[in-house]
PDB file of C-alpha atoms in Angstrom:
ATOM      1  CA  UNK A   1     114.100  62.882 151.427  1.00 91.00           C
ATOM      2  CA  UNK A   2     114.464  62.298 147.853  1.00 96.00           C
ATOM      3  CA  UNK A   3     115.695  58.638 147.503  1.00 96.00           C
ATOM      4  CA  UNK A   4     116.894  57.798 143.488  1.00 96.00           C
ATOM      5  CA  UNK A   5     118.365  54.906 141.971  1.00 96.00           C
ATOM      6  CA  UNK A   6     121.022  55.624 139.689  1.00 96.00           C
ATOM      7  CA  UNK A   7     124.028  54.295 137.490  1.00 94.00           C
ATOM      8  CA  UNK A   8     127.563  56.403 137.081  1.00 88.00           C
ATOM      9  CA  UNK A   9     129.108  53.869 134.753  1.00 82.00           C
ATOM     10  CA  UNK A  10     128.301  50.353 135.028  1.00 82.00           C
ATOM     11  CA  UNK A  11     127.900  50.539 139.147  1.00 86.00           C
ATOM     12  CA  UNK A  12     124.348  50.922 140.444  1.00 90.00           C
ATOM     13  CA  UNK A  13     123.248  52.509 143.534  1.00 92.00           C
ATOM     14  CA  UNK A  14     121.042  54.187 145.497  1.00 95.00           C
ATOM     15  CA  UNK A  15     121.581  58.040 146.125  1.00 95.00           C
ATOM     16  CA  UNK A  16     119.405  61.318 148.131  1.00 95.00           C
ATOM     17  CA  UNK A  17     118.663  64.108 145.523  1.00 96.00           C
ATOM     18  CA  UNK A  18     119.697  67.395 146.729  1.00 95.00           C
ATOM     19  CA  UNK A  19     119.044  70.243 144.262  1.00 94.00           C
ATOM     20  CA  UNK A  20     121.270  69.132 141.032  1.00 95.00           C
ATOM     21  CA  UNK A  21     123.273  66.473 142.748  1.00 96.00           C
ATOM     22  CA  UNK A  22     122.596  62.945 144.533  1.00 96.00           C
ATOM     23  CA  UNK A  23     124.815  61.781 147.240  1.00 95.00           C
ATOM     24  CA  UNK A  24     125.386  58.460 146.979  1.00 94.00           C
ATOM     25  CA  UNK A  25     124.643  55.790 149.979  1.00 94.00           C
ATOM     26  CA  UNK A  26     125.636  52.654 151.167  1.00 90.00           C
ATOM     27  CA  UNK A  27     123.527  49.516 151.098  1.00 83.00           C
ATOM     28  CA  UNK A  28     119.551  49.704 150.630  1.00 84.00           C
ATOM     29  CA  UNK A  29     117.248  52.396 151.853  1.00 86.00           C
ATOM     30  CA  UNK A  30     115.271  50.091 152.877  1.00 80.00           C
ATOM     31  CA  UNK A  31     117.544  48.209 155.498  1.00 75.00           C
ATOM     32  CA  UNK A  32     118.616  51.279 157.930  1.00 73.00           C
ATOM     33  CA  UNK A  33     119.497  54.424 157.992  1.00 74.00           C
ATOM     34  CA  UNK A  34     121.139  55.648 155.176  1.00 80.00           C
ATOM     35  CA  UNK A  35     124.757  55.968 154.967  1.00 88.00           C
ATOM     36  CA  UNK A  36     126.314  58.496 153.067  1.00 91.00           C
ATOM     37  CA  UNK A  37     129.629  57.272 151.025  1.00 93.00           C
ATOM     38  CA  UNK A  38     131.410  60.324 150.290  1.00 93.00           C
ATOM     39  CA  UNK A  39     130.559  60.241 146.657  1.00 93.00           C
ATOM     40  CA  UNK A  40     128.583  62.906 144.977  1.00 94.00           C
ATOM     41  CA  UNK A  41     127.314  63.240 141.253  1.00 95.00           C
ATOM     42  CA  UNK A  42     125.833  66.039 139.061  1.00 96.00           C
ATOM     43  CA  UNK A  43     122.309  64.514 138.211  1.00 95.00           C
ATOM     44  CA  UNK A  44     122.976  65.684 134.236  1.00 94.00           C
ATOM     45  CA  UNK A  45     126.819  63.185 134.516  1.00 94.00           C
ATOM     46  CA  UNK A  46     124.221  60.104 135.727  1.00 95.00           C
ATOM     47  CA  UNK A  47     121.465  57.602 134.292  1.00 95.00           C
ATOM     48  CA  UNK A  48     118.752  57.786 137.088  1.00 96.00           C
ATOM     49  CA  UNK A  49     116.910  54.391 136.639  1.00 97.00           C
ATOM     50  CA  UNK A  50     113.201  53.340 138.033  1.00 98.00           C
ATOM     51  CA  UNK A  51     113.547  53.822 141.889  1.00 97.00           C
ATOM     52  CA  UNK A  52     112.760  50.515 142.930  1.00 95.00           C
ATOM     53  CA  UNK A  53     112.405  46.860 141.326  1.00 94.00           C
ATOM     54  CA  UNK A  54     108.752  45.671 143.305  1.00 95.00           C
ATOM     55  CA  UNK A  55     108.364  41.912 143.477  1.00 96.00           C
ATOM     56  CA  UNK A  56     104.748  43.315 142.319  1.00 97.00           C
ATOM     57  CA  UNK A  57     102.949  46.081 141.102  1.00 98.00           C
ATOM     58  CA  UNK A  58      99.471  46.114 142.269  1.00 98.00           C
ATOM     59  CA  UNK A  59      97.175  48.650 140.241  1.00 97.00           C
ATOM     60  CA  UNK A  60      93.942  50.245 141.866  1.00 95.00           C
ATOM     61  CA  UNK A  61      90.738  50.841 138.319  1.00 91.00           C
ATOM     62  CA  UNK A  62      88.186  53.727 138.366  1.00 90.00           C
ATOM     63  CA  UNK A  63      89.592  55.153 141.583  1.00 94.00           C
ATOM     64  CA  UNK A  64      88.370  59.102 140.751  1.00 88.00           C
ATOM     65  CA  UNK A  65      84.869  58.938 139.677  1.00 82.00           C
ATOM     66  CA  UNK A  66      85.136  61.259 136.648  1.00 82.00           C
ATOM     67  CA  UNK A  67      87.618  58.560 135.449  1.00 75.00           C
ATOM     68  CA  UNK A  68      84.874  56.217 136.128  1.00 70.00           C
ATOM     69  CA  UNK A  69      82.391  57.913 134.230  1.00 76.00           C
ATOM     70  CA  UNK A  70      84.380  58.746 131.474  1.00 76.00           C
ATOM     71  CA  UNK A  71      85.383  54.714 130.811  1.00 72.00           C
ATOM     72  CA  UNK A  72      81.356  54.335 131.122  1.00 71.00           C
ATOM     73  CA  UNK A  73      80.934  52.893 134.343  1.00 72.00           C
ATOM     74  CA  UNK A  74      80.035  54.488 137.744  1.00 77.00           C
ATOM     75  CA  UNK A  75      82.981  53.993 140.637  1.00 78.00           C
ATOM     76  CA  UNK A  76      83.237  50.830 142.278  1.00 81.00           C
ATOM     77  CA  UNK A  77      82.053  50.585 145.674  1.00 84.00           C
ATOM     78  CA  UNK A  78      85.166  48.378 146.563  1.00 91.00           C
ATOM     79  CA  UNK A  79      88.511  49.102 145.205  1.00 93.00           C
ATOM     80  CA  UNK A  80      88.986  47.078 142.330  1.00 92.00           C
ATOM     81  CA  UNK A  81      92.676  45.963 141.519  1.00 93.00           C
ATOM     82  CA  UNK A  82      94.771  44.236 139.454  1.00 96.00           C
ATOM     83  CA  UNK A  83      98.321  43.586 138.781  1.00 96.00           C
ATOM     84  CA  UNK A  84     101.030  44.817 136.472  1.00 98.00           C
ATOM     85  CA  UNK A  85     104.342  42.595 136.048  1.00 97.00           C
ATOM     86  CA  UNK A  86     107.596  43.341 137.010  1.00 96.00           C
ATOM     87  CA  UNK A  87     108.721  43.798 133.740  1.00 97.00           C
ATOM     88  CA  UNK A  88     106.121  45.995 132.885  1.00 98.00           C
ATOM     89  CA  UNK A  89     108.868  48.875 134.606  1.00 98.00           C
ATOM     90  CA  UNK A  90     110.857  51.651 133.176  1.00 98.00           C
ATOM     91  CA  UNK A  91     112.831  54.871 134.831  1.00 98.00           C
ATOM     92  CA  UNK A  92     111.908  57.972 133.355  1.00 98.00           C
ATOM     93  CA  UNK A  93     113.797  58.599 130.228  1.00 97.00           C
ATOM     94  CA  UNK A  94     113.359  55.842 128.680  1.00 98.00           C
ATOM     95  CA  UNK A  95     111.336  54.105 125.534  1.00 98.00           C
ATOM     96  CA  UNK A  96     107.453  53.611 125.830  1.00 98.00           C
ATOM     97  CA  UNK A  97     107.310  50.374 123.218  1.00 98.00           C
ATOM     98  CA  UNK A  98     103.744  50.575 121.608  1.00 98.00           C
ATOM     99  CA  UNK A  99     102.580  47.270 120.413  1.00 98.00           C
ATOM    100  CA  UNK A 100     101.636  47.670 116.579  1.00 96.00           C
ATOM    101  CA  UNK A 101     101.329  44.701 115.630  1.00 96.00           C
ATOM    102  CA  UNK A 102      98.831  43.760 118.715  1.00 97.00           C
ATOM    103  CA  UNK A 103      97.258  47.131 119.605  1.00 97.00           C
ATOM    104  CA  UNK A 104      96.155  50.435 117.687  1.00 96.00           C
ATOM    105  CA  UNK A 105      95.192  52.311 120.967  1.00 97.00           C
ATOM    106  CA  UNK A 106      97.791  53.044 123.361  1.00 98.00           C
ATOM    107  CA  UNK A 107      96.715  55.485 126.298  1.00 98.00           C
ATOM    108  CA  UNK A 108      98.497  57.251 129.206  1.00 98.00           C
ATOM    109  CA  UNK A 109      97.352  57.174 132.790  1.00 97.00           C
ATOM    110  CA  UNK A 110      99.297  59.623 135.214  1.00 98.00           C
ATOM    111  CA  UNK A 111      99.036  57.936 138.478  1.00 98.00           C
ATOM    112  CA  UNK A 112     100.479  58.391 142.632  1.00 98.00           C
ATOM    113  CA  UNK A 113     101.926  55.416 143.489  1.00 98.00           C
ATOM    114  CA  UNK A 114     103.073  54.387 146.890  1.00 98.00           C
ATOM    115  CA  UNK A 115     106.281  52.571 147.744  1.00 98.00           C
ATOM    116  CA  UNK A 116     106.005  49.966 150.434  1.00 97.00           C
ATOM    117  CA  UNK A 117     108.833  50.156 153.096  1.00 96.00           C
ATOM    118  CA  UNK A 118     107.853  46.654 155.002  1.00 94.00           C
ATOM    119  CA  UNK A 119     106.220  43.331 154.955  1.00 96.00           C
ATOM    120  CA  UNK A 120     103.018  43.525 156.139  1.00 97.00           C
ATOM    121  CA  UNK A 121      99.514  41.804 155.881  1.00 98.00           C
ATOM    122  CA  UNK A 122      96.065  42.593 157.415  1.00 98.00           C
ATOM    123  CA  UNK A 123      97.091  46.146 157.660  1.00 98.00           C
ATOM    124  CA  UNK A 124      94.403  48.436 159.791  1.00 98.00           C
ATOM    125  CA  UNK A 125      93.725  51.949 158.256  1.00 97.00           C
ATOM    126  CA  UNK A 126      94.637  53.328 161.170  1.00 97.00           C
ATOM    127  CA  UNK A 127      97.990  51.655 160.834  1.00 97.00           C
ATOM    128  CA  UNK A 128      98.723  52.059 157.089  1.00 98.00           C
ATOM    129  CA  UNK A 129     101.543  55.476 157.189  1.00 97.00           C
ATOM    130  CA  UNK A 130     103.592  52.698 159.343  1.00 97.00           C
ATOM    131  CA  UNK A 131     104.447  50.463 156.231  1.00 97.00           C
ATOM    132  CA  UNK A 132     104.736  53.241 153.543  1.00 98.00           C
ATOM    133  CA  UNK A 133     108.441  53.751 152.278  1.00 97.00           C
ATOM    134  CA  UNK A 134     107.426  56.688 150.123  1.00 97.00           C
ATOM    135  CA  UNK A 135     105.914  58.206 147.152  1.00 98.00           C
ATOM    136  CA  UNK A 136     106.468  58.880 143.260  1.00 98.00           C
ATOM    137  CA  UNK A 137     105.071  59.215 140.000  1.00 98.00           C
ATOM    138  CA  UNK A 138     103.515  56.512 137.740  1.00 98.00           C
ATOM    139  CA  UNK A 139     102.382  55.947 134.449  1.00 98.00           C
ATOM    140  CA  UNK A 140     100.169  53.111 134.048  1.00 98.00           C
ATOM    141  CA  UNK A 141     100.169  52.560 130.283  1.00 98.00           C
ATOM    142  CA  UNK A 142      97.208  50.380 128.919  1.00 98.00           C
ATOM    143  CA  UNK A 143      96.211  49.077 125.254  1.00 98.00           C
ATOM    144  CA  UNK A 144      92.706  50.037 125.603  1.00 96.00           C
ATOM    145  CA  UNK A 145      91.466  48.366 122.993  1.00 97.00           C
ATOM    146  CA  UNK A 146      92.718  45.392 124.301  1.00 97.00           C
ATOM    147  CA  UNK A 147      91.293  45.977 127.801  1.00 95.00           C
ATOM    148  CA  UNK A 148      87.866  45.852 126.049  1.00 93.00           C
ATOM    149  CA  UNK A 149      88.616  43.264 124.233  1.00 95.00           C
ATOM    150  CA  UNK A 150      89.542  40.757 126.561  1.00 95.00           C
ATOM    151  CA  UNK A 151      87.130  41.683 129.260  1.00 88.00           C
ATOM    152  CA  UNK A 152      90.005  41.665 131.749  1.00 91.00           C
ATOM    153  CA  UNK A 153      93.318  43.779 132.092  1.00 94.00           C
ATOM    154  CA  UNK A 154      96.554  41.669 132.557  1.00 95.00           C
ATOM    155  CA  UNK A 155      97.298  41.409 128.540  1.00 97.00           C
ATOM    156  CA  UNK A 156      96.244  45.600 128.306  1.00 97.00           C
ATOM    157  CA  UNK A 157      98.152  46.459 130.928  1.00 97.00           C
ATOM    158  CA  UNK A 158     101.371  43.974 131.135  1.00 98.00           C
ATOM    159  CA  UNK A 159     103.012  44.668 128.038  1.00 98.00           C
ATOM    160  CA  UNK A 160     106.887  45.449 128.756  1.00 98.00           C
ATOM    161  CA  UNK A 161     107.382  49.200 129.207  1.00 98.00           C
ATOM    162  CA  UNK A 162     103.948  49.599 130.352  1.00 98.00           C
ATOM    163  CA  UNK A 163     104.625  50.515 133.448  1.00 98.00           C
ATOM    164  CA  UNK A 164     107.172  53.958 134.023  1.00 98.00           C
ATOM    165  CA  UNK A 165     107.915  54.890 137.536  1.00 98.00           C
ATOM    166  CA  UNK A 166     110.101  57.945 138.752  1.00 97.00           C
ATOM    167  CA  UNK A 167     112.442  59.999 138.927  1.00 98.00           C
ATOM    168  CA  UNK A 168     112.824  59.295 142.596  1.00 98.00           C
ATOM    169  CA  UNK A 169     111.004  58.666 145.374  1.00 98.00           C
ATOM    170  CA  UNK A 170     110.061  60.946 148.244  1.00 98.00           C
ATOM    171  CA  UNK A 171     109.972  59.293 151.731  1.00 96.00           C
ATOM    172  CA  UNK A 172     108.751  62.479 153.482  1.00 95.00           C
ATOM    173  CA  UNK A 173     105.455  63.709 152.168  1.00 96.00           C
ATOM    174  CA  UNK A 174     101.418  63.837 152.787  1.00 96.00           C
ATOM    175  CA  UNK A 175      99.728  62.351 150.009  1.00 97.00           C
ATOM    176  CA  UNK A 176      96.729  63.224 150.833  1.00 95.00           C
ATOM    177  CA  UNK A 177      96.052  66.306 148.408  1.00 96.00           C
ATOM    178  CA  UNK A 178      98.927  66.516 146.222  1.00 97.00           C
ATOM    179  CA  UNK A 179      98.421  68.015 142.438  1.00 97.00           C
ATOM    180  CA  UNK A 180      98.951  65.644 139.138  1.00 97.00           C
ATOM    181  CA  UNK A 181      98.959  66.332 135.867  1.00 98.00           C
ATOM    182  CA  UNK A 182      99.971  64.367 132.731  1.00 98.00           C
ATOM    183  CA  UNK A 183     101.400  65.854 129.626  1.00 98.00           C
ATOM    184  CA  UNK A 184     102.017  64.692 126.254  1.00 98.00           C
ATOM    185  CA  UNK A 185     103.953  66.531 123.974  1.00 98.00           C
ATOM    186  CA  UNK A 186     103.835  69.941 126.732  1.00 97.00           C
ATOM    187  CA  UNK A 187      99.984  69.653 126.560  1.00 97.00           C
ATOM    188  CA  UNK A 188      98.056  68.856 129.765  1.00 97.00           C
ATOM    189  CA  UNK A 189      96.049  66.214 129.489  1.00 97.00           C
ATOM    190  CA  UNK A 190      95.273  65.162 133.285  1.00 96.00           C
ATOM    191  CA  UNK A 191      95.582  67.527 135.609  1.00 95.00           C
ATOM    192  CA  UNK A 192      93.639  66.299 139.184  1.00 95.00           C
ATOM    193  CA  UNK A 193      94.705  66.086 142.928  1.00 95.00           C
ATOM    194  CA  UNK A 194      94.836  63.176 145.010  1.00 96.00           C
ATOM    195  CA  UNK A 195      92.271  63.963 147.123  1.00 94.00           C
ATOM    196  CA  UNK A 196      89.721  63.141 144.699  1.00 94.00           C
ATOM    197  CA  UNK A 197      90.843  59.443 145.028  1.00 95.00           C
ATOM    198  CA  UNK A 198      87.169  57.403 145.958  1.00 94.00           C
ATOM    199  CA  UNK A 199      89.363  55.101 148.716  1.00 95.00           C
ATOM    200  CA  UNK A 200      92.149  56.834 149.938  1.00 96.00           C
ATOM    201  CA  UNK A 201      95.808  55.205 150.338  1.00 97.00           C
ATOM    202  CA  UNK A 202      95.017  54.030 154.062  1.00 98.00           C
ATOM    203  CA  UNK A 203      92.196  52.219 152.602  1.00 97.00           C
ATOM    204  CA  UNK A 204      93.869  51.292 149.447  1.00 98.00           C
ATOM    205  CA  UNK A 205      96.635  49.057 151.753  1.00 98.00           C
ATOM    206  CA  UNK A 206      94.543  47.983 154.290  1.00 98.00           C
ATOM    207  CA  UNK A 207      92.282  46.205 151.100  1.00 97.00           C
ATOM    208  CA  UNK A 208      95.290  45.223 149.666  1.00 98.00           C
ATOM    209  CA  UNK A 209      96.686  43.506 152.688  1.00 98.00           C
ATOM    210  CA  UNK A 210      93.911  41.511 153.613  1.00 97.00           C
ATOM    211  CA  UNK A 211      94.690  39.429 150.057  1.00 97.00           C
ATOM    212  CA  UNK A 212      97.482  39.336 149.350  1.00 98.00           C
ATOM    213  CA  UNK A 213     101.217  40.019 151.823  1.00 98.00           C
ATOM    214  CA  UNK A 214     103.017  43.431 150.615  1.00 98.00           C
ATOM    215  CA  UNK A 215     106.528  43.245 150.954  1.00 97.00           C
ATOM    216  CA  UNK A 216     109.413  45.791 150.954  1.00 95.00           C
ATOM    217  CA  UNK A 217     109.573  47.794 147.919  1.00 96.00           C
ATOM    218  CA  UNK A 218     106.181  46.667 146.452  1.00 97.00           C
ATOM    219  CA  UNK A 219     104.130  49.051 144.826  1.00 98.00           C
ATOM    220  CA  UNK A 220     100.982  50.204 144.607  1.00 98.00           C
ATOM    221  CA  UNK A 221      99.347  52.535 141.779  1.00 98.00           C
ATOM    222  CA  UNK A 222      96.421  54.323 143.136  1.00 97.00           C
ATOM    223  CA  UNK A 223      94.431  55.349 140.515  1.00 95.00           C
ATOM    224  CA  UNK A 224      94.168  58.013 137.302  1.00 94.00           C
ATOM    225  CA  UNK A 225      92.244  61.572 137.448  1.00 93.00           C
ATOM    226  CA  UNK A 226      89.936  61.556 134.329  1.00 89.00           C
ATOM    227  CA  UNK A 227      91.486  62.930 131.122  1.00 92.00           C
ATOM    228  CA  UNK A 228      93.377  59.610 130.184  1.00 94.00           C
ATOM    229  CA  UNK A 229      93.608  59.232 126.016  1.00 96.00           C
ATOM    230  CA  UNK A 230      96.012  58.049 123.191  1.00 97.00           C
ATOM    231  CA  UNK A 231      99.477  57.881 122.518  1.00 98.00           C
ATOM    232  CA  UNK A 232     101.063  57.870 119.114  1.00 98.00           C
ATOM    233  CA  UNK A 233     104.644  56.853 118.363  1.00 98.00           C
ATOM    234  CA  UNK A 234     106.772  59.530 118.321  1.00 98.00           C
ATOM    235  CA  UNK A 235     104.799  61.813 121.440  1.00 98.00           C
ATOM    236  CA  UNK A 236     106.570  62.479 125.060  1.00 98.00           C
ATOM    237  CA  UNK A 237     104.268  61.831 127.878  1.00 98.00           C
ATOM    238  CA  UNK A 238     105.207  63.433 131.044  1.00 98.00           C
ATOM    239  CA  UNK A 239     103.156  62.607 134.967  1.00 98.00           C
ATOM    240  CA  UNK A 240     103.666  65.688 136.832  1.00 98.00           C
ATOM    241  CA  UNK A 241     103.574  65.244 140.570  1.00 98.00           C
ATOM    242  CA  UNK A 242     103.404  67.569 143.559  1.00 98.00           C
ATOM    243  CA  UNK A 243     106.390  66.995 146.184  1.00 97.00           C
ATOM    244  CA  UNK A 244     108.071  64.611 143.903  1.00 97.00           C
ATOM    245  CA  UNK A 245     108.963  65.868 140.447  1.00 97.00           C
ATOM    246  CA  UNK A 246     108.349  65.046 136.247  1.00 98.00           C
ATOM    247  CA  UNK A 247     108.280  61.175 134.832  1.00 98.00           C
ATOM    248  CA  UNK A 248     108.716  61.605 131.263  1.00 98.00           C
ATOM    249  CA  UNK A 249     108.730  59.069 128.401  1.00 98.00           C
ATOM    250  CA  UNK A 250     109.071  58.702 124.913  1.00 98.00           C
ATOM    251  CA  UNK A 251     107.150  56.303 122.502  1.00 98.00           C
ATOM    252  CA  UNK A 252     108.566  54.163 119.890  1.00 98.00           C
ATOM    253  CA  UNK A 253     107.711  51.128 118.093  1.00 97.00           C
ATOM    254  CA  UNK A 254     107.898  48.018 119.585  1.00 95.00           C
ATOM    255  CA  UNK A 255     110.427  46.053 117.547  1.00 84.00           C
TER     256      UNK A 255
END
């Protein structure tokens, strides 16, 4: 099931995706079964928005070792994480803001991310598909000049806008080997499959978990295949994801 967030006017809701129309539901995926209301829309008459607003965005480094190798450094034997803010997220469709004034290296990083359907904490691997909501695309957008700079990521990677998620999410999918590619301007620039993760999504939650409690709606960005560069204002940047669909941005200047 494709599950999207969406505004038709000044109302937001939550909605399934079936082909070019979402059927609008009642309450919050998250709470129940879904309820259908009656109400349909053509995608194209809609604003779909980022699919979910995470009380935290937790971000997994060097998770494909040719991504590793690439940034100079061989994968981590542990996963290493970090965090993204809130307000880091966008839907798909809208503005990238690139940072002049602060940065003068901008670079995509087409990512899987995993929605979290439940609060949980000291999650076993074996136990981890019970507290996954679903799946979609990510871009985790980083000033890497910045992330060099300071030695640590929260300023390179927190920067409002940094953070694009969508179109939708898909609650009924393996994960496991799914194709991604990122694209900026129609070229491919990543294009990888999850299976080359180092620590897989069961391991990935069950690390996660033993820090820090995950709860509903929380996300978690797994990692980016190797191929990650620069973004200029001006470029569209799409993440391409097997089983879910196309996250595309623009970048402008940050006012």
């Amino acid at each position: 099931m494709l599950i999207a967030r969406f505004s038709a006017g000044e109302e937001v809701s939550f909605g399934v995706v079936e082909g070019e129309e979402i059927a609008a539901v009642a309450g919050h995926p998250f709470l129940g079964e879904v309820r259908f209301t009656g109400a349909r829309h053509a995608l194209v008459d809609v604003r779909v928005l980022a699919p979910i607003l995470p009380s935290k965005v937790i971000a997994i480094g060097r998770n494909y070792a040719d991504h590793a190798r690439e940034m100079g450094s061989e994968p981590p034997v542990e996963p290493l994480f970090f965090s993204k803010p809130s307000t880091s997220i966008i839907g798909s469709g809208e503005a990238i803001q690139y940072p002049e004034k602060l940065s003068q290296r901008v670079d995509f990083e087409g990512e899987l991310a995993v929605v979290i359907g439940r609060l949980c904490r000291d999650v076993p691997v074996s136990r981890a598909h019970e507290v996954i909501f679903g799946y979609t695309c990510a871009n985790d957008v980083t000033a890497r000049d910045l992330q060099k700079k300071d030695g640590q990521w929260t300023r390179a990677k927190g920067f409002d806008t940094f953070c694009p998620l969508g179109p939708w999410i898909n609650t009924d999918l393996d994960a496991s080997d799914l194709a991604i590619r990122t694209l900026v301007n129609g070229e491919v620039r990543q294009d990888g499959r999850t299976s080359d993760m180092i620590h897989d999504i069961p391991n990935l939650i069950a690390h996660i978990s033993q820090v820090m409690t995950l709860l509903p709606g929380d996300v978690i960005l797994t990692g980016t295949p190797a191929g990650v560069g620069p973004l200029d204002i001006g470029d569209s940047v799409t993440v391409e994801l097997e089983g879910v669909g196309s996250l595309t941005n623009r970048v402008i200047a940050r006012d």
